[in-house]
mmCIF file of C-alpha atoms in Angstrom:
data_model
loop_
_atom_site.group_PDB
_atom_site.id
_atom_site.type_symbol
_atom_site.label_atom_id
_atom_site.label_comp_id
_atom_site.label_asym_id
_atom_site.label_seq_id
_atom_site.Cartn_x
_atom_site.Cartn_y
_atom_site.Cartn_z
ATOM 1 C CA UNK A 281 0.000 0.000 0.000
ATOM 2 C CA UNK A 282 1.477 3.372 -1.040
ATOM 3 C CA UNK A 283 2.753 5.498 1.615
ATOM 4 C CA UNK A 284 2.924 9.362 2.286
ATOM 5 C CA UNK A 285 5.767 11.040 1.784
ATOM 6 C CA UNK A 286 7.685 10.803 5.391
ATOM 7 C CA UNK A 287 8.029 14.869 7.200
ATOM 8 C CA UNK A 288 11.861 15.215 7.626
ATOM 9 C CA UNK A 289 11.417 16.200 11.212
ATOM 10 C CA UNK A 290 15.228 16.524 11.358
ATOM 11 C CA UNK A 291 15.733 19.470 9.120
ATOM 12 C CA UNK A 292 16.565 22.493 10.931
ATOM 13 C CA UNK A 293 14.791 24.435 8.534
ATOM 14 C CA UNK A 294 11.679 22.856 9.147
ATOM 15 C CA UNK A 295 11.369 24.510 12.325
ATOM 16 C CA UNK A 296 11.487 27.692 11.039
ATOM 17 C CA UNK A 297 7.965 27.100 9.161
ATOM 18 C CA UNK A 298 4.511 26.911 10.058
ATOM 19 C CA UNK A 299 2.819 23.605 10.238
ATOM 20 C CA UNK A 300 -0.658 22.343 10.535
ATOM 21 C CA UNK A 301 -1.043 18.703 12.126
ATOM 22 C CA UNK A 302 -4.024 17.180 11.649
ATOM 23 C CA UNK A 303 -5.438 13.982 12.698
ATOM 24 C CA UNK A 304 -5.197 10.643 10.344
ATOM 25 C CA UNK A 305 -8.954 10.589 8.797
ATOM 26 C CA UNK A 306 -8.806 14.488 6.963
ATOM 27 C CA UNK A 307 -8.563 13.962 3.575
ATOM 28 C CA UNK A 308 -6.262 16.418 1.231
ATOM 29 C CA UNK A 309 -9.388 17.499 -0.548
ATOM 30 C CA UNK A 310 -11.243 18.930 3.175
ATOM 31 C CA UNK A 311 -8.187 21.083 3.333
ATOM 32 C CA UNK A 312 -8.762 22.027 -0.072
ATOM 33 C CA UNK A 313 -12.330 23.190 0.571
ATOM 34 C CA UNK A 314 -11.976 25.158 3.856
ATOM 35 C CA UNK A 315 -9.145 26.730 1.958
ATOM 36 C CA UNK A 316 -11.878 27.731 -1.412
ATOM 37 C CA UNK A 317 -13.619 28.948 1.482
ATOM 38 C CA UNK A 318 -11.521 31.707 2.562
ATOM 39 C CA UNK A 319 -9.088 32.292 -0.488
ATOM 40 C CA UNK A 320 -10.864 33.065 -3.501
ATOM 41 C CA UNK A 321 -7.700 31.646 -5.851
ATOM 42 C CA UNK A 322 -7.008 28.585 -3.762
ATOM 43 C CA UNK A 323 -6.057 25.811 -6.166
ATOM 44 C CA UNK A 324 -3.700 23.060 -6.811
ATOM 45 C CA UNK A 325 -0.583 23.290 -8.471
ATOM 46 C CA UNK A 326 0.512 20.315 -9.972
ATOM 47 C CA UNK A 327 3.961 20.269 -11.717
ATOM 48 C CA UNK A 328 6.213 17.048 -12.443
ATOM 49 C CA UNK A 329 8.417 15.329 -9.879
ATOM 50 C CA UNK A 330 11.631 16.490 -11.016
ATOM 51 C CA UNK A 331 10.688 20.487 -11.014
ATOM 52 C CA UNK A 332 9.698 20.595 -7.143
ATOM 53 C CA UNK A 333 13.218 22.140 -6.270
ATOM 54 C CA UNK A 334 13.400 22.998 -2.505
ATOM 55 C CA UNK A 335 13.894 26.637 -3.494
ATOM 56 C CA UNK A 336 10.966 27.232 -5.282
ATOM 57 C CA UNK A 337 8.458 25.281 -3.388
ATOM 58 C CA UNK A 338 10.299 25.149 0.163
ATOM 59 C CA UNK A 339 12.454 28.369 -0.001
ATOM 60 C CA UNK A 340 15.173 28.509 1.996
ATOM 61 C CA UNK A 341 15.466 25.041 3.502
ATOM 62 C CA UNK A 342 18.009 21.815 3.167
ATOM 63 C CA UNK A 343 17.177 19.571 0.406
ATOM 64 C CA UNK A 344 15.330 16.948 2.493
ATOM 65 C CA UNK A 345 11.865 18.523 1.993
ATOM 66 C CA UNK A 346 12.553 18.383 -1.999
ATOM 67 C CA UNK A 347 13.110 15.060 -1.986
ATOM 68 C CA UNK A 348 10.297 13.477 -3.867
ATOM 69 C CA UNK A 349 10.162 9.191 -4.110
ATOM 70 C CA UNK A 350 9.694 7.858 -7.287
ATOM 71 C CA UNK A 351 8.966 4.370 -6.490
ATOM 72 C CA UNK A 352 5.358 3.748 -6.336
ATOM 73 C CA UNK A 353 5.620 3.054 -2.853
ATOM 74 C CA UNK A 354 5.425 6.821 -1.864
ATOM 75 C CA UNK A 355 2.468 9.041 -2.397
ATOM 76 C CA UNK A 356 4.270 12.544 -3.618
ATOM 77 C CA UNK A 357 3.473 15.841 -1.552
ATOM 78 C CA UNK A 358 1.386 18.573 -3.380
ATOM 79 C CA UNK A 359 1.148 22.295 -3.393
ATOM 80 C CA UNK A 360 -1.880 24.062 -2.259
ATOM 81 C CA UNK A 361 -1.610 27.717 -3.890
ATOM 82 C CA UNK A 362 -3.366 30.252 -0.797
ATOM 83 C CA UNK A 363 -2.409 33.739 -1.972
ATOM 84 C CA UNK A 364 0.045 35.507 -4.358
ATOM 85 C CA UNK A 365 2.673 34.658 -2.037
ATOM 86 C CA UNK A 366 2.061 31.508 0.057
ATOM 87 C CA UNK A 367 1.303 27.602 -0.552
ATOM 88 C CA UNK A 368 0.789 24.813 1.554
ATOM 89 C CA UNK A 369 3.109 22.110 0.976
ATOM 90 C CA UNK A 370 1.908 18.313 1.692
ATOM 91 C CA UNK A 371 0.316 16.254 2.753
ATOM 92 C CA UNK A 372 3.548 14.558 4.674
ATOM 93 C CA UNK A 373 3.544 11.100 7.291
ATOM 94 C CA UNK A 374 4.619 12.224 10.290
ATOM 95 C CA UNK A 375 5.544 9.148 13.024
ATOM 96 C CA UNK A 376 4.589 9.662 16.771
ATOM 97 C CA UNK A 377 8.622 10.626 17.130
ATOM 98 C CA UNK A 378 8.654 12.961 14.651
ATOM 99 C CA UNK A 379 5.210 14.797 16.172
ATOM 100 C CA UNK A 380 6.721 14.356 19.617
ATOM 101 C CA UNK A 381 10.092 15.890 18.752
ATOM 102 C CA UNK A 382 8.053 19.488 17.270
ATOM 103 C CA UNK A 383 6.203 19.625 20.367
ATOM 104 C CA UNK A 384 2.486 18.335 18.642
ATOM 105 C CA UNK A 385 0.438 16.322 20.004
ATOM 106 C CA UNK A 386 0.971 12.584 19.892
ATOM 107 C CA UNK A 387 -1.813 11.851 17.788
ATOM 108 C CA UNK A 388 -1.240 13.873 14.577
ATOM 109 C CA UNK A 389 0.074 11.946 11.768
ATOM 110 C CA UNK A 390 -0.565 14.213 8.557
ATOM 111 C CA UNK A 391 1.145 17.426 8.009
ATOM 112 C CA UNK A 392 1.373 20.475 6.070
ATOM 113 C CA UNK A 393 4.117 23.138 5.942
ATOM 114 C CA UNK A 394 3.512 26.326 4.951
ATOM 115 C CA UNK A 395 5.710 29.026 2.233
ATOM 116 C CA UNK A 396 4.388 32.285 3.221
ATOM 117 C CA UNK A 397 6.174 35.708 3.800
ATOM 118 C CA UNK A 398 7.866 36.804 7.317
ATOM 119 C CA UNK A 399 5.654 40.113 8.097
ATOM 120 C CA UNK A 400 5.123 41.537 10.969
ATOM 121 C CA UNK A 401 3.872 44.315 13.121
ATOM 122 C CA UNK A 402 3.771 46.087 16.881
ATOM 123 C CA UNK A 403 3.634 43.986 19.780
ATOM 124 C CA UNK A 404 0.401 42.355 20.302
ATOM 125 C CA UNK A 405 -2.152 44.643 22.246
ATOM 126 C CA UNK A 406 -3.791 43.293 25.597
ATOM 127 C CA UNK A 407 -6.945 41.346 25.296
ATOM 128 C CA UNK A 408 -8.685 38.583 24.137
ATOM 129 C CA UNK A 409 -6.251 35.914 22.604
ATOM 130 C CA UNK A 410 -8.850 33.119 21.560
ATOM 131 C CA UNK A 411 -6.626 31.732 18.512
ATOM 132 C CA UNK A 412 -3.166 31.869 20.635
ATOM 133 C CA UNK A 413 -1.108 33.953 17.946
ATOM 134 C CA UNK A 414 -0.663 36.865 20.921
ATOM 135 C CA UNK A 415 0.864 34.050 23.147
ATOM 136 C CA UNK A 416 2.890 32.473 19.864
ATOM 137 C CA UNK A 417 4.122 36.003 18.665
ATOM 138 C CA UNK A 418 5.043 38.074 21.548
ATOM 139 C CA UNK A 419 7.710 40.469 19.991
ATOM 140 C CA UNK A 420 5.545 41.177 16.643
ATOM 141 C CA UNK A 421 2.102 39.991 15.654
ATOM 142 C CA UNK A 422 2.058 38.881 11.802
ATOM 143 C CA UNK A 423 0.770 41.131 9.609
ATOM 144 C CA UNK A 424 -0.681 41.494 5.904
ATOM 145 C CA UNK A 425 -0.879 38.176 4.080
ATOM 146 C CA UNK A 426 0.899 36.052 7.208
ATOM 147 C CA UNK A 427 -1.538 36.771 9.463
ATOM 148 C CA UNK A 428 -4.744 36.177 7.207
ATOM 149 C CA UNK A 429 -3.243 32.525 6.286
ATOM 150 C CA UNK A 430 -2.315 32.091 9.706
ATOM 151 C CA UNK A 431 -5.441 32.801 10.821
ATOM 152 C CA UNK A 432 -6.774 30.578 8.336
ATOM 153 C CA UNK A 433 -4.312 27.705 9.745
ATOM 154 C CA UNK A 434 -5.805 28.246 13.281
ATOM 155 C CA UNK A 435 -9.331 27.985 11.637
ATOM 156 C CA UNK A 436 -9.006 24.974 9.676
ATOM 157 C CA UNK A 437 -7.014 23.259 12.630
ATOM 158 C CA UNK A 438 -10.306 24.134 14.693
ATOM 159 C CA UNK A 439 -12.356 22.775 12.129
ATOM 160 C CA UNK A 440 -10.597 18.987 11.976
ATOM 161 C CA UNK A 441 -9.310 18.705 15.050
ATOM 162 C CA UNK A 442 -5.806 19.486 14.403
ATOM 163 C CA UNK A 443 -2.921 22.252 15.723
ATOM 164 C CA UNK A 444 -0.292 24.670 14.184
ATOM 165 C CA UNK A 445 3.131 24.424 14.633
ATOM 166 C CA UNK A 446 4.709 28.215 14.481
ATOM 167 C CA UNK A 447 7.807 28.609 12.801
ATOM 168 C CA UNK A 448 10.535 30.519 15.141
ATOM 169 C CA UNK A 449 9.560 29.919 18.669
ATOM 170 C CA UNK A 450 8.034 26.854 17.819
ATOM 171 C CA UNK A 451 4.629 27.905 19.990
ATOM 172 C CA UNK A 452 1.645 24.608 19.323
ATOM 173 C CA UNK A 453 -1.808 26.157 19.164
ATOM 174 C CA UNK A 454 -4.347 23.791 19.663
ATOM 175 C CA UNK A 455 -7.407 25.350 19.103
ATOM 176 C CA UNK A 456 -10.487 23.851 21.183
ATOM 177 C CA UNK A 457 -13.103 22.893 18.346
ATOM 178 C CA UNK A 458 -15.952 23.741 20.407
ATOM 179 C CA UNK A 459 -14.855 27.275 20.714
ATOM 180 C CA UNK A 460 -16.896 28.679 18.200
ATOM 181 C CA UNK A 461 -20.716 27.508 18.184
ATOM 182 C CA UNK A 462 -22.056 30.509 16.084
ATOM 183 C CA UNK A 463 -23.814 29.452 13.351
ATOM 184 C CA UNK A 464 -25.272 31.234 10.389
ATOM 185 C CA UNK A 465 -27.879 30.780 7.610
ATOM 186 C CA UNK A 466 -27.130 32.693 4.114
ATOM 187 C CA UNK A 467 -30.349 32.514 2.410
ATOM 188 C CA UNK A 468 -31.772 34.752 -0.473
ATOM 189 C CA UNK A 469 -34.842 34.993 1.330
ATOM 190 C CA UNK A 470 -35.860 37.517 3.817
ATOM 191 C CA UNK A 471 -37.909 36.487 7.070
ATOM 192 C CA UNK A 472 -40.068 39.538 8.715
ATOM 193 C CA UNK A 473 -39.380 40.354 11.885
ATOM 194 C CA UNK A 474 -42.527 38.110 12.876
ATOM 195 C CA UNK A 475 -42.306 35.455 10.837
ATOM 196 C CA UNK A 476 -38.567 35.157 12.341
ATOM 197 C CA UNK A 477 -39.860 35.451 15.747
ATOM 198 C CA UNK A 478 -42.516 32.636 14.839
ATOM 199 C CA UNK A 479 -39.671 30.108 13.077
ATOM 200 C CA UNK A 480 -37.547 30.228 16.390
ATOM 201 C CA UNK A 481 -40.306 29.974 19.140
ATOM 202 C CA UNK A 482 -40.739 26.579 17.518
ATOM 203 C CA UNK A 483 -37.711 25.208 19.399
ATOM 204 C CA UNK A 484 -37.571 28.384 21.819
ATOM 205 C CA UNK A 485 -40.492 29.480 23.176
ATOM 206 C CA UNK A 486 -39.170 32.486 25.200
ATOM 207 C CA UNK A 487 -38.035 34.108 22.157
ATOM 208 C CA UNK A 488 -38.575 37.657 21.683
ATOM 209 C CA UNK A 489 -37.984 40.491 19.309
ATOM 210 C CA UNK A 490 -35.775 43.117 20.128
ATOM 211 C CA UNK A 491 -36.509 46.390 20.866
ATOM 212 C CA UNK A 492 -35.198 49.244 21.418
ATOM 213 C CA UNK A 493 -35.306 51.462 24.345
ATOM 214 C CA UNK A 494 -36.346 55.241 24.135
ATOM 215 C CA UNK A 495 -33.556 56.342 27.275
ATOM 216 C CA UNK A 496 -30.355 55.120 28.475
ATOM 217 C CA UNK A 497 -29.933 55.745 32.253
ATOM 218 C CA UNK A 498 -26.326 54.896 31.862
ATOM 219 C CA UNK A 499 -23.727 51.571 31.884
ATOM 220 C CA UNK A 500 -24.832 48.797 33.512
ATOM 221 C CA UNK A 501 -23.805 47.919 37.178
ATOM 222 C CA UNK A 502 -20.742 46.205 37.809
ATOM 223 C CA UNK A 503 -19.602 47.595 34.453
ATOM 224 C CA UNK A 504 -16.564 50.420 34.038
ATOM 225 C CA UNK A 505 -16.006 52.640 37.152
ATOM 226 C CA UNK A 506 -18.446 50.235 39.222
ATOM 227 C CA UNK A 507 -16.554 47.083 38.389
ATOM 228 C CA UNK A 508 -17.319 45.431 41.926
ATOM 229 C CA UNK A 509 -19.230 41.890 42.750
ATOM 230 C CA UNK A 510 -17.737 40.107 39.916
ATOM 231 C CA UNK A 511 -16.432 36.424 39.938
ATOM 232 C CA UNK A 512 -12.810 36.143 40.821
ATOM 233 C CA UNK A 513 -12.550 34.771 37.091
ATOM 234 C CA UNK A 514 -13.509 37.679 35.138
ATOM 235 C CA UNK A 515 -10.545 40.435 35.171
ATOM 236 C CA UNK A 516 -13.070 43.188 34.634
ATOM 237 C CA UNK A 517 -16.768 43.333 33.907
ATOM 238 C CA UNK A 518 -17.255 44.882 30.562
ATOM 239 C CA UNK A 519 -13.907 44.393 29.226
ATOM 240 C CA UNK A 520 -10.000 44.368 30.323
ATOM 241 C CA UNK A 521 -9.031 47.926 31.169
ATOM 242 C CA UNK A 522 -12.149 49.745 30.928
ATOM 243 C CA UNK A 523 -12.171 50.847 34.074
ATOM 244 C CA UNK A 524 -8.160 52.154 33.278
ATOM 245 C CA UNK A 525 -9.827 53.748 30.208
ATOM 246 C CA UNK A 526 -12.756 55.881 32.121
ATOM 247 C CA UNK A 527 -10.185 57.382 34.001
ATOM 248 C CA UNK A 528 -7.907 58.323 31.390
ATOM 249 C CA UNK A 529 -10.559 59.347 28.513
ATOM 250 C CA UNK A 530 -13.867 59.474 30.080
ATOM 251 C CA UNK A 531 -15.202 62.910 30.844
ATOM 252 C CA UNK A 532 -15.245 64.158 35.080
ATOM 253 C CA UNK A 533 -16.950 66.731 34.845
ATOM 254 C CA UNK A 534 -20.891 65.841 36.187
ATOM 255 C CA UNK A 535 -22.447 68.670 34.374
ATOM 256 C CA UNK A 536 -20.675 68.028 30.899
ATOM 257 C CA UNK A 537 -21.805 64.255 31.036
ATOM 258 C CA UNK A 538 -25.277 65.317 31.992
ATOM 259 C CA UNK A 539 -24.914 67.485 29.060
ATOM 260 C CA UNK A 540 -23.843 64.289 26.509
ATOM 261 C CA UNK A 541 -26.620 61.816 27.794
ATOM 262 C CA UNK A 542 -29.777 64.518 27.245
ATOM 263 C CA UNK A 543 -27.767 64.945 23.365
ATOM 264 C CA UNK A 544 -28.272 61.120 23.182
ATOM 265 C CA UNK A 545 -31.209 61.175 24.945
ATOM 266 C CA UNK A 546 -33.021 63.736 21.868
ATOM 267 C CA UNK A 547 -31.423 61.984 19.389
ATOM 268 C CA UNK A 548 -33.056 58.903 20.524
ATOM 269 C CA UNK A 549 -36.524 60.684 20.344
ATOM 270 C CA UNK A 550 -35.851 61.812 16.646
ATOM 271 C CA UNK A 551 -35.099 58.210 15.954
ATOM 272 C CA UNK A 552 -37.754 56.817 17.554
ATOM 273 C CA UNK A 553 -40.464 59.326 16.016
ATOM 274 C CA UNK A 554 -39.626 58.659 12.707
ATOM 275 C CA UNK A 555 -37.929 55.528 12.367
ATOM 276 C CA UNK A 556 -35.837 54.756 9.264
ATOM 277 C CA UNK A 557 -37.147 51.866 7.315
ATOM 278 C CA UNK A 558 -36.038 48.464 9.130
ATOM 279 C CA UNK A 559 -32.807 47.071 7.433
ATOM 280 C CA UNK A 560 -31.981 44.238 10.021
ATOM 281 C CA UNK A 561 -33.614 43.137 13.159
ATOM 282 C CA UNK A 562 -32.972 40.583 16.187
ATOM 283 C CA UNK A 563 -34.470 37.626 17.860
ATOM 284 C CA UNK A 564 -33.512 37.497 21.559
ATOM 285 C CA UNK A 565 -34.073 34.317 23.899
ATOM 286 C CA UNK A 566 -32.894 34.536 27.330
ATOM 287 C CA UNK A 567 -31.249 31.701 28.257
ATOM 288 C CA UNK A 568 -30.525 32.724 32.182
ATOM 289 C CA UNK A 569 -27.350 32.040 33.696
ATOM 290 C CA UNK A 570 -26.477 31.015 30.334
ATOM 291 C CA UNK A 571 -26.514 34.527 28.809
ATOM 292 C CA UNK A 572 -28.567 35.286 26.000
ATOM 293 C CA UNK A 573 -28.885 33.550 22.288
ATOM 294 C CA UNK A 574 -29.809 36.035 19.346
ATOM 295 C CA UNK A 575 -30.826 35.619 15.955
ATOM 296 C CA UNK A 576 -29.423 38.893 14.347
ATOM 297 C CA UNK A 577 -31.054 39.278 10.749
ATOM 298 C CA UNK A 578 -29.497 41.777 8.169
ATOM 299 C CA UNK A 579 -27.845 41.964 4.602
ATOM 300 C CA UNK A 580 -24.578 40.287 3.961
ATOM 301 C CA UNK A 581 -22.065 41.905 1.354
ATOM 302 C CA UNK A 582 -19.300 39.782 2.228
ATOM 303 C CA UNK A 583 -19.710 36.374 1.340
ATOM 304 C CA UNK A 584 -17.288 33.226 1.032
ATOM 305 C CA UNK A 585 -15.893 32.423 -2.096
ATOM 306 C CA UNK A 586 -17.716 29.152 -2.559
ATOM 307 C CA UNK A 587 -21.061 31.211 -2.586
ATOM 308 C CA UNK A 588 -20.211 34.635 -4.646
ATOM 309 C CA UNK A 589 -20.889 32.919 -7.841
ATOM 310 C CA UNK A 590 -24.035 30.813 -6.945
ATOM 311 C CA UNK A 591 -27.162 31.470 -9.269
ATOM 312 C CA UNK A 592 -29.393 32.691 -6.064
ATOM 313 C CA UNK A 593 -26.543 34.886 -4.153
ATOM 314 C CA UNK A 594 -26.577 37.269 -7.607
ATOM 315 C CA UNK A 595 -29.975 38.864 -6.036
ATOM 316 C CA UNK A 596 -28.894 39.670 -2.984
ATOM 317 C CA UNK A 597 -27.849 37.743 0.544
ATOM 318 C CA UNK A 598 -29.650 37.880 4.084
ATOM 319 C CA UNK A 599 -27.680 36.349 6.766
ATOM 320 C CA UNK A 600 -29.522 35.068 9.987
ATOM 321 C CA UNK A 601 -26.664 34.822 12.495
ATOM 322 C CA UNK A 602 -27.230 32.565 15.205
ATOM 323 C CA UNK A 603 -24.974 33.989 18.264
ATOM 324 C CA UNK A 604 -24.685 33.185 21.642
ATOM 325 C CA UNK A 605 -23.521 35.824 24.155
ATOM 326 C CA UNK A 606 -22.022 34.841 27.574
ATOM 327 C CA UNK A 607 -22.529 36.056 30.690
ATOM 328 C CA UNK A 608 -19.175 37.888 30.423
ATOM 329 C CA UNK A 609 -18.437 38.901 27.118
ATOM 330 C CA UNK A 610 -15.162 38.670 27.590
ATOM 331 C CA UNK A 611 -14.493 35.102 28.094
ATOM 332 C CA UNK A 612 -15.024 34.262 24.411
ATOM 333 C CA UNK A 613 -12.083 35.710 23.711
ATOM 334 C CA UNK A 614 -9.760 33.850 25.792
ATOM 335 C CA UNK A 615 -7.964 30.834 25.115
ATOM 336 C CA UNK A 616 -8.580 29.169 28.119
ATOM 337 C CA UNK A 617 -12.059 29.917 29.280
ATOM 338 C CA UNK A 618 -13.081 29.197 32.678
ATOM 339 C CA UNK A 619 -14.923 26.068 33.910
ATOM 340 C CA UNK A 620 -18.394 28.084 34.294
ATOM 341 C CA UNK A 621 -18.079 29.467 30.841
ATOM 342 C CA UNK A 622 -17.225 26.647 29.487
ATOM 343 C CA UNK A 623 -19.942 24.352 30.917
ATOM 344 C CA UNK A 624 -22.474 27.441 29.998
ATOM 345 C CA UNK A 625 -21.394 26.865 26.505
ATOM 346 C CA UNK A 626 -21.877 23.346 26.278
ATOM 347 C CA UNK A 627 -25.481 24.108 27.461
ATOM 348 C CA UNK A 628 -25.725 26.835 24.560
ATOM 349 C CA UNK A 629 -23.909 25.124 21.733
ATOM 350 C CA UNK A 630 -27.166 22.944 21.032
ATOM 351 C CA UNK A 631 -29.627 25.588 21.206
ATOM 352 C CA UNK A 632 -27.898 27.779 18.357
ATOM 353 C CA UNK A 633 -28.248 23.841 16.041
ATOM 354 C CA UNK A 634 -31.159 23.722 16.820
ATOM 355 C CA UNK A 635 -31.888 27.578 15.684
ATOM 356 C CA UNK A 636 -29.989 27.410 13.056
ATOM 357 C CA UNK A 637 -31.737 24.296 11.740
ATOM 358 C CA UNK A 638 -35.100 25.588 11.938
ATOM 359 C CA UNK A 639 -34.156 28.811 9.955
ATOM 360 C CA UNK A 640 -32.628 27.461 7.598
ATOM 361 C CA UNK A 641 -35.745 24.603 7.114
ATOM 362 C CA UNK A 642 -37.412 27.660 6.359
ATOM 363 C CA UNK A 643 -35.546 29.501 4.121
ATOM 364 C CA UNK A 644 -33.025 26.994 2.871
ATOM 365 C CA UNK A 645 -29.495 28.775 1.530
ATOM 366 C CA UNK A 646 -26.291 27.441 3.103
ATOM 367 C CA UNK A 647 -25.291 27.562 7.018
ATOM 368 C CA UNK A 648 -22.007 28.946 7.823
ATOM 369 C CA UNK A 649 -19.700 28.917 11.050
ATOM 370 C CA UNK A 650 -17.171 31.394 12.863
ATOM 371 C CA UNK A 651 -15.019 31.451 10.302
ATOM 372 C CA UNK A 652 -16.830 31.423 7.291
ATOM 373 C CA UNK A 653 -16.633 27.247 6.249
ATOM 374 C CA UNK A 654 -19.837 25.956 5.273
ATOM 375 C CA UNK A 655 -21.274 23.358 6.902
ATOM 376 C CA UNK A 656 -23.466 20.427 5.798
ATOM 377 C CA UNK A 657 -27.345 21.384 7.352
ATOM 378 C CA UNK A 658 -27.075 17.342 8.375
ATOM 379 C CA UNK A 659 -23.982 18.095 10.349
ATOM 380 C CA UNK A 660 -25.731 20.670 12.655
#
């Protein structure tokens, strides 16, 4: 039976690259689709044997990599074109050594290396680090086309249940692949506000419509300056250094801010006396200690490459996104969540299927996820 080519785990210029390790049962065309899904050029390039020079494919690493087997025993590697300037070199075999001895997990046997430019930026800001690439690039954060394949990488190692390997420090991001449970429905037909309301009470019967409020009596308690009786967990209510921000930025003076909330405040009344014509809308179901689950409707401009030259996306595209907001916002930005978030979010991740399922048996279109890959409506 013919083998993969074997990763040369040995060549020190392999650790300068970026990897993504993924489990033995993802085919080389699943990697090919998730990457159609975010790169609109994404192809193939297939070229004989005996061109695939280490230069050109590899850059600048030792030969070992451009070794290609020519008995029939050995599958050859393949180049997956991304962007002007990167590819995606593989599949390879890696053995449990050979994952061990880059720091992967145990279980990984396929890889891919990636060819992509060395770009990047300022040190990463504080905040939410979901994806890991603050934790992985602490001197620079990649920038331009590094970061969006990157970011990609981190994405499609989400979606099979694989990692990436970063080139220089050699950081292993394993992204947990129940992180992101949004879901949403692209459909070229548009749901009013009650009929939307109607379609989700059929698995949620709290739902509600959103509406909006005619005053704002200010920020919520235990949010900003009155950041007090909040979990031990949760750095700041509201968001890291928003407290740190009021005080630098926010205005003192009692009068002035009096002065700013009855500007809102009339501006709100204009609004609400004539009201522009509706152009999206939300669905809101309280799910308790939970947090809340929303259906937010509204037109969609940007959509993924698989979809922009579909017959019925030419007319226009509604997207119905199924979201789920914790109790504290910020914990869905961090790469290790807590215990309670995480356990809410096991409770919510089969509420926003179910949603998303009975939208889209309404409408029909194409369900989406976090990042943009579509997913099969069986699947949800």
């Amino acid at each position: 039976m013919a083998k993969l080519t074997r990763l040369p785990a040995d060549d020190p210029g392999l650790r300068d690259r970026h990897i993504l390790a993924l489990p033995p049962d993802v085919a080389a065309d699943e990697v090919e689709v998730l990457a159609i899904s975010r790169f609109a050029n994404a192809r193939w390039e297939e070229a004989p044997q005996d061109t695939l020079q280490p230069r050109g494919i590899i850059g600048p690493m030792t030969a070992a990599l451009g070794i290609r087997s020519v008995g029939s025993a050995t599958i050859p590697t393949r180049t997956l074109r991304l962007a002007r300037l990167s590819t995606l070199n593989g599949p390879f075999r890696m053995e449990t050594g050979d994952a061990v001895s880059l720091g992967l997990p145990a279980a990984s046997t396929l890889a891919y290396v990636l060819v992509c430019p060395r770009e990047r930026g300022e040190k990463p800001y504080p905040g939410g680090d979901r994806d890991g690439l603050k934790r992985a690039f602490p001197d620079g954060m990649p920038i331009r086309e590094e970061e969006r394949v990157l970011q990609w990488m981190v994405a499609a190692a989400r979606r099979l249940g694989g990692s990436v390997r970063t080139g220089e420090n050699g950081t292993v991001l394993t992204p947990d692949v129940d992180s992101a449970i949004d879901l949403t429905v692209l459909s070229d037909s548009w749901l009013e506000p009650a009929e939307a309301l109607a379609v989700v009470q059929q698995v949620q019967p709290r739902a509600r419509l959103s509406e909006a409020t005619s005053t704002w009596t200010g920020p919520t308690p235990g949010v900003g300056r009155d950041a007090r009786g909040r979990p031990g967990w949760v750095a700041e209510a509201g968001g890291r250094g928003l407290s740190a921000a009021l005080e630098r930025h926010g205005v003192d003076d009692e009068a002035e801010r009096q002065r700013l909330m009855d500007e809102a405040s009339a501006y709100d009344e204009l609004m609400l006396a004539v009201p522009p014509v509706p152009e999206a809308y939300g669905v809101l179901v309280d799910l308790g200690h939970d947090g809340t689950l929303s259906v937010e409707a509204g037109v969609e401009t940007a959509l993924p490459p698989l979809m922009r030259d579909l017959p019925w996306t030419q007319g226009g595209v509604v997207a119905y996104r199924v979201h789920w907001e914790p109790p504290f916002i910020e914990e869905l930005e961090a790469e290790r969540p807590s215990f309670e978030h995480r356990v809410a979010r096991s409770r919510a991740a089969p509420l926003v299927q179910a949603v998303a399922r009975v939208v889209h048996a309404a409408i029909g279109g194409e369900i989406a996820d976090e990042a943009d890959f579509l997913v099969d409506p069986e699947d949800v």
